PDB file of C-alpha atoms and ligand atoms in Angstrom:
ATOM      1  CA  MET O1480    -135.310  91.219 -63.769  1.00  0.00           C
ATOM      2  CA  SER O1481    -137.317  87.701 -62.588  1.00  0.00           C
ATOM      3  CA  PRO O1482    -140.724  87.831 -61.703  1.00  0.00           C
ATOM      4  CA  ALA O1483    -139.709  86.588 -58.012  1.00  0.00           C
ATOM      5  CA  ASP O1484    -137.940  90.039 -57.806  1.00  0.00           C
ATOM      6  CA  ASN O1485    -141.175  91.993 -58.494  1.00  0.00           C
ATOM      7  CA  PRO O1486    -143.936  91.300 -55.558  1.00  0.00           C
ATOM      8  CA  GLY O1487    -146.459  92.603 -58.257  1.00  0.00           C
ATOM      9  CA  THR O1488    -146.401  89.824 -60.786  1.00  0.00           C
ATOM     10  CA  THR O1489    -146.388  86.255 -61.123  1.00  0.00           C
ATOM     11  CA  THR O1490    -145.720  83.893 -64.169  1.00  0.00           C
ATOM     12  CA  LYS O1491    -147.641  81.024 -65.143  1.00  0.00           C
ATOM     13  CA  PRO O1492    -145.848  78.361 -67.325  1.00  0.00           C
ATOM     14  CA  ARG O1493    -147.787  77.953 -70.544  1.00  0.00           C
ATOM     15  CA  THR O1494    -148.856  74.311 -70.762  1.00  0.00           C
ATOM     16  CA  ARG O1495    -150.222  74.359 -74.404  1.00  0.00           C
ATOM     17  CA  THR O1496    -148.942  76.351 -77.476  1.00  0.00           C
ATOM     18  CA  ARG O1497    -151.914  77.327 -79.879  1.00  0.00           C
ATOM     19  CA  GLN O1498    -152.844  74.866 -82.372  1.00  0.00           C
ATOM     20  CA  LYS O1499    -152.527  76.180 -85.978  1.00  0.00           C
ATOM     21  CA  SER O1500    -155.477  75.703 -88.169  1.00  0.00           C
ATOM     22  CA  ASP O1501    -154.110  73.272 -90.534  1.00  0.00           C
ATOM     23  CA  THR O1502    -152.673  71.200 -87.800  1.00  0.00           C
ATOM     24  CA  LYS O1503    -156.107  70.313 -86.359  1.00  0.00           C
ATOM     25  CA  VAL O1504    -156.572  66.840 -84.743  1.00  0.00           C
ATOM     26  CA  ALA O1505    -159.413  64.998 -85.938  1.00  0.00           C
ATOM     27  CA  ARG O1506    -161.037  62.744 -83.061  1.00  0.00           C
ATOM     28  CA  PRO O1507    -160.933  58.917 -83.876  1.00  0.00           C
ATOM     29  CA  PRO O1508    -164.347  57.392 -84.897  1.00  0.00           C
ATOM     30  CA  LEU O1509    -165.881  55.510 -82.036  1.00  0.00           C
ATOM     31  CA  TRP O1510    -167.193  51.861 -82.236  1.00  0.00           C
ATOM     32  CA  LYS O1511    -169.787  50.532 -80.317  1.00  0.00           C
ATOM     33  CA  VAL O1512    -169.424  47.358 -78.824  1.00  0.00           C
ATOM     34  CA  ILE O1513    -173.069  45.333 -78.668  1.00  0.00           C
ATOM     35  CA  LEU O1514    -174.091  42.512 -76.472  1.00  0.00           C
ATOM     36  CA  LEU O1515    -176.507  39.951 -78.298  1.00  0.00           C
ATOM     37  CA  ASN O1516    -178.897  37.997 -76.627  1.00  0.00           C
ATOM     38  CA  ASP O1517    -179.067  34.109 -76.767  1.00  0.00           C
ATOM     39  CA  ASP O1518    -181.143  31.131 -75.233  1.00  0.00           C
ATOM     40  CA  TYR O1519    -178.371  29.539 -73.406  1.00  0.00           C
ATOM     41  CA  THR O1520    -175.735  31.626 -71.687  1.00  0.00           C
ATOM     42  CA  PRO O1521    -176.977  31.975 -67.986  1.00  0.00           C
ATOM     43  CA  ARG O1522    -177.756  35.520 -66.797  1.00  0.00           C
ATOM     44  CA  GLU O1523    -175.110  35.454 -64.221  1.00  0.00           C
ATOM     45  CA  PHE O1524    -172.265  34.414 -66.315  1.00  0.00           C
ATOM     46  CA  VAL O1525    -173.307  37.538 -68.762  1.00  0.00           C
ATOM     47  CA  VAL O1526    -173.004  39.873 -65.794  1.00  0.00           C
ATOM     48  CA  GLN O1527    -169.496  38.295 -64.816  1.00  0.00           C
ATOM     49  CA  VAL O1528    -168.374  38.855 -68.195  1.00  0.00           C
ATOM     50  CA  LEU O1529    -169.632  42.506 -68.371  1.00  0.00           C
ATOM     51  CA  LYS O1530    -167.988  43.366 -65.267  1.00  0.00           C
ATOM     52  CA  ALA O1531    -164.413  41.593 -65.989  1.00  0.00           C
ATOM     53  CA  VAL O1532    -163.997  42.887 -69.786  1.00  0.00           C
ATOM     54  CA  PHE O1533    -165.686  46.357 -69.636  1.00  0.00           C
ATOM     55  CA  ARG O1534    -165.550  47.436 -66.101  1.00  0.00           C
ATOM     56  CA  LEU O1535    -169.072  47.857 -65.484  1.00  0.00           C
ATOM     57  CA  ASN O1536    -170.145  47.443 -61.666  1.00  0.00           C
ATOM     58  CA  GLU O1537    -173.043  45.068 -60.770  1.00  0.00           C
ATOM     59  CA  SER O1538    -175.867  47.249 -61.395  1.00  0.00           C
ATOM     60  CA  GLN O1539    -174.516  48.600 -64.501  1.00  0.00           C
ATOM     61  CA  ALA O1540    -173.923  44.812 -65.875  1.00  0.00           C
ATOM     62  CA  TYR O1541    -177.251  43.691 -64.636  1.00  0.00           C
ATOM     63  CA  ARG O1542    -179.009  46.724 -66.622  1.00  0.00           C
ATOM     64  CA  VAL O1543    -177.141  45.842 -69.542  1.00  0.00           C
ATOM     65  CA  MET O1544    -177.503  42.166 -69.301  1.00  0.00           C
ATOM     66  CA  MET O1545    -181.310  42.392 -69.101  1.00  0.00           C
ATOM     67  CA  THR O1546    -181.768  45.227 -71.840  1.00  0.00           C
ATOM     68  CA  ALA O1547    -180.162  42.330 -74.054  1.00  0.00           C
ATOM     69  CA  HIS O1548    -182.288  39.637 -72.608  1.00  0.00           C
ATOM     70  CA  GLN O1549    -185.572  41.637 -73.476  1.00  0.00           C
ATOM     71  CA  LYS O1550    -184.682  43.656 -76.508  1.00  0.00           C
ATOM     72  CA  GLY O1551    -182.471  41.197 -78.183  1.00  0.00           C
ATOM     73  CA  ALA O1552    -179.179  43.409 -78.116  1.00  0.00           C
ATOM     74  CA  CYS O1553    -177.661  46.321 -76.109  1.00  0.00           C
ATOM     75  CA  VAL O1554    -175.056  48.770 -76.540  1.00  0.00           C
ATOM     76  CA  ILE O1555    -172.353  48.249 -73.988  1.00  0.00           C
ATOM     77  CA  ALA O1556    -170.208  51.102 -74.417  1.00  0.00           C
ATOM     78  CA  VAL O1557    -168.011  52.971 -77.013  1.00  0.00           C
ATOM     79  CA  TYR O1558    -164.166  52.851 -77.813  1.00  0.00           C
ATOM     80  CA  THR O1559    -161.456  53.079 -80.514  1.00  0.00           C
ATOM     81  CA  ARG O1560    -161.735  50.647 -83.249  1.00  0.00           C
ATOM     82  CA  ASP O1561    -158.998  48.481 -81.805  1.00  0.00           C
ATOM     83  CA  VAL O1562    -160.372  48.595 -78.153  1.00  0.00           C
ATOM     84  CA  ALA O1563    -164.003  47.955 -79.338  1.00  0.00           C
ATOM     85  CA  GLU O1564    -162.888  44.807 -81.226  1.00  0.00           C
ATOM     86  CA  THR O1565    -160.307  43.207 -78.515  1.00  0.00           C
ATOM     87  CA  LYS O1566    -162.836  43.681 -75.956  1.00  0.00           C
ATOM     88  CA  ALA O1567    -165.803  42.324 -78.008  1.00  0.00           C
ATOM     89  CA  LYS O1568    -163.290  39.153 -78.861  1.00  0.00           C
ATOM     90  CA  GLU O1569    -162.100  38.599 -75.334  1.00  0.00           C
ATOM     91  CA  ALA O1570    -165.768  38.600 -74.054  1.00  0.00           C
ATOM     92  CA  THR O1571    -167.145  36.403 -76.970  1.00  0.00           C
ATOM     93  CA  ASP O1572    -163.977  33.933 -76.009  1.00  0.00           C
ATOM     94  CA  LEU O1573    -164.711  33.731 -72.312  1.00  0.00           C
ATOM     95  CA  GLY O1574    -168.313  32.541 -73.221  1.00  0.00           C
ATOM     96  CA  LYS O1575    -166.758  29.901 -75.780  1.00  0.00           C
ATOM     97  CA  MET O1576    -164.109  28.870 -73.259  1.00  0.00           C
ATOM     98  CA  ASN O1577    -167.199  28.065 -70.866  1.00  0.00           C
ATOM     99  CA  GLY O1578    -169.332  26.569 -73.636  1.00  0.00           C
ATOM    100  CA  TYR O1579    -171.853  29.614 -74.205  1.00  0.00           C
ATOM    101  CA  PRO O1580    -172.757  30.762 -77.495  1.00  0.00           C
ATOM    102  CA  LEU O1581    -172.767  34.537 -75.684  1.00  0.00           C
ATOM    103  CA  TYR O1582    -171.817  36.849 -78.526  1.00  0.00           C
ATOM    104  CA  PHE O1583    -170.364  40.532 -78.896  1.00  0.00           C
ATOM    105  CA  THR O1584    -170.113  42.343 -82.050  1.00  0.00           C
ATOM    106  CA  THR O1585    -169.070  45.876 -82.964  1.00  0.00           C
ATOM    107  CA  GLU O1586    -170.495  48.676 -84.850  1.00  0.00           C
ATOM    108  CA  ARG O1587    -169.175  51.985 -86.172  1.00  0.00           C
ATOM    109  CA  GLU O1588    -170.838  55.002 -84.362  1.00  0.00           C
ATOM    110  CA  GLU O1589    -172.735  57.699 -86.791  1.00  0.00           C
TER     111      GLU O1589
HETATM  112  N1  TYC A2299    -181.329  35.047 -72.413  1.00  0.00           N
HETATM  113  C1  TYC A2299    -180.499  34.455 -71.709  1.00  0.00           C
HETATM  114  C2  TYC A2299    -181.086  33.630 -70.516  1.00  0.00           C
HETATM  115  O1  TYC A2299    -182.508  33.530 -70.273  1.00  0.00           O
HETATM  116  C3  TYC A2299    -179.611  35.375 -70.562  1.00  0.00           C
HETATM  117  C4  TYC A2299    -178.906  36.086 -71.479  1.00  0.00           C
HETATM  118  C5  TYC A2299    -179.118  37.539 -71.430  1.00  0.00           C
HETATM  119  C6  TYC A2299    -177.932  35.761 -72.666  1.00  0.00           C
HETATM  120  C7  TYC A2299    -178.221  38.486 -72.462  1.00  0.00           C
HETATM  121  C8  TYC A2299    -177.165  36.642 -73.256  1.00  0.00           C
HETATM  122  O2  TYC A2299    -176.511  38.856 -73.994  1.00  0.00           O
HETATM  123  C9  TYC A2299    -177.495  38.039 -73.139  1.00  0.00           C
HETATM  124  N2  TYC A2299    -180.618  32.761 -69.905  1.00  0.00           N
END
């Protein structure tokens, strides 16, 4: 008899199988992307790069830029290593293409 034949029961498809203890998956380590201050890059340009590369909105980008401006550096976000390094390079290259020393670095999160 299928469940549809019995009005008292319903079946729920199993969407996951139980994870076996010896096949546990580890979470990949996360890497911070850090914005460093400099004396030359215009504030508005830093904000534009943060919005374009890190998908921050205007107020998030402004706060990150001001934190780096005042403290010397600011963590923007964390990603897997590949993504963090790619975004840091893209953002640094945007500065370079426009003649600015804007610099983004990465650091493994503890
Ligand atoms: N300090 C720069 C200025 O006064 C602005 C700036 C902020 C540059 C943050 C880089 O990461 C930075 N024009």
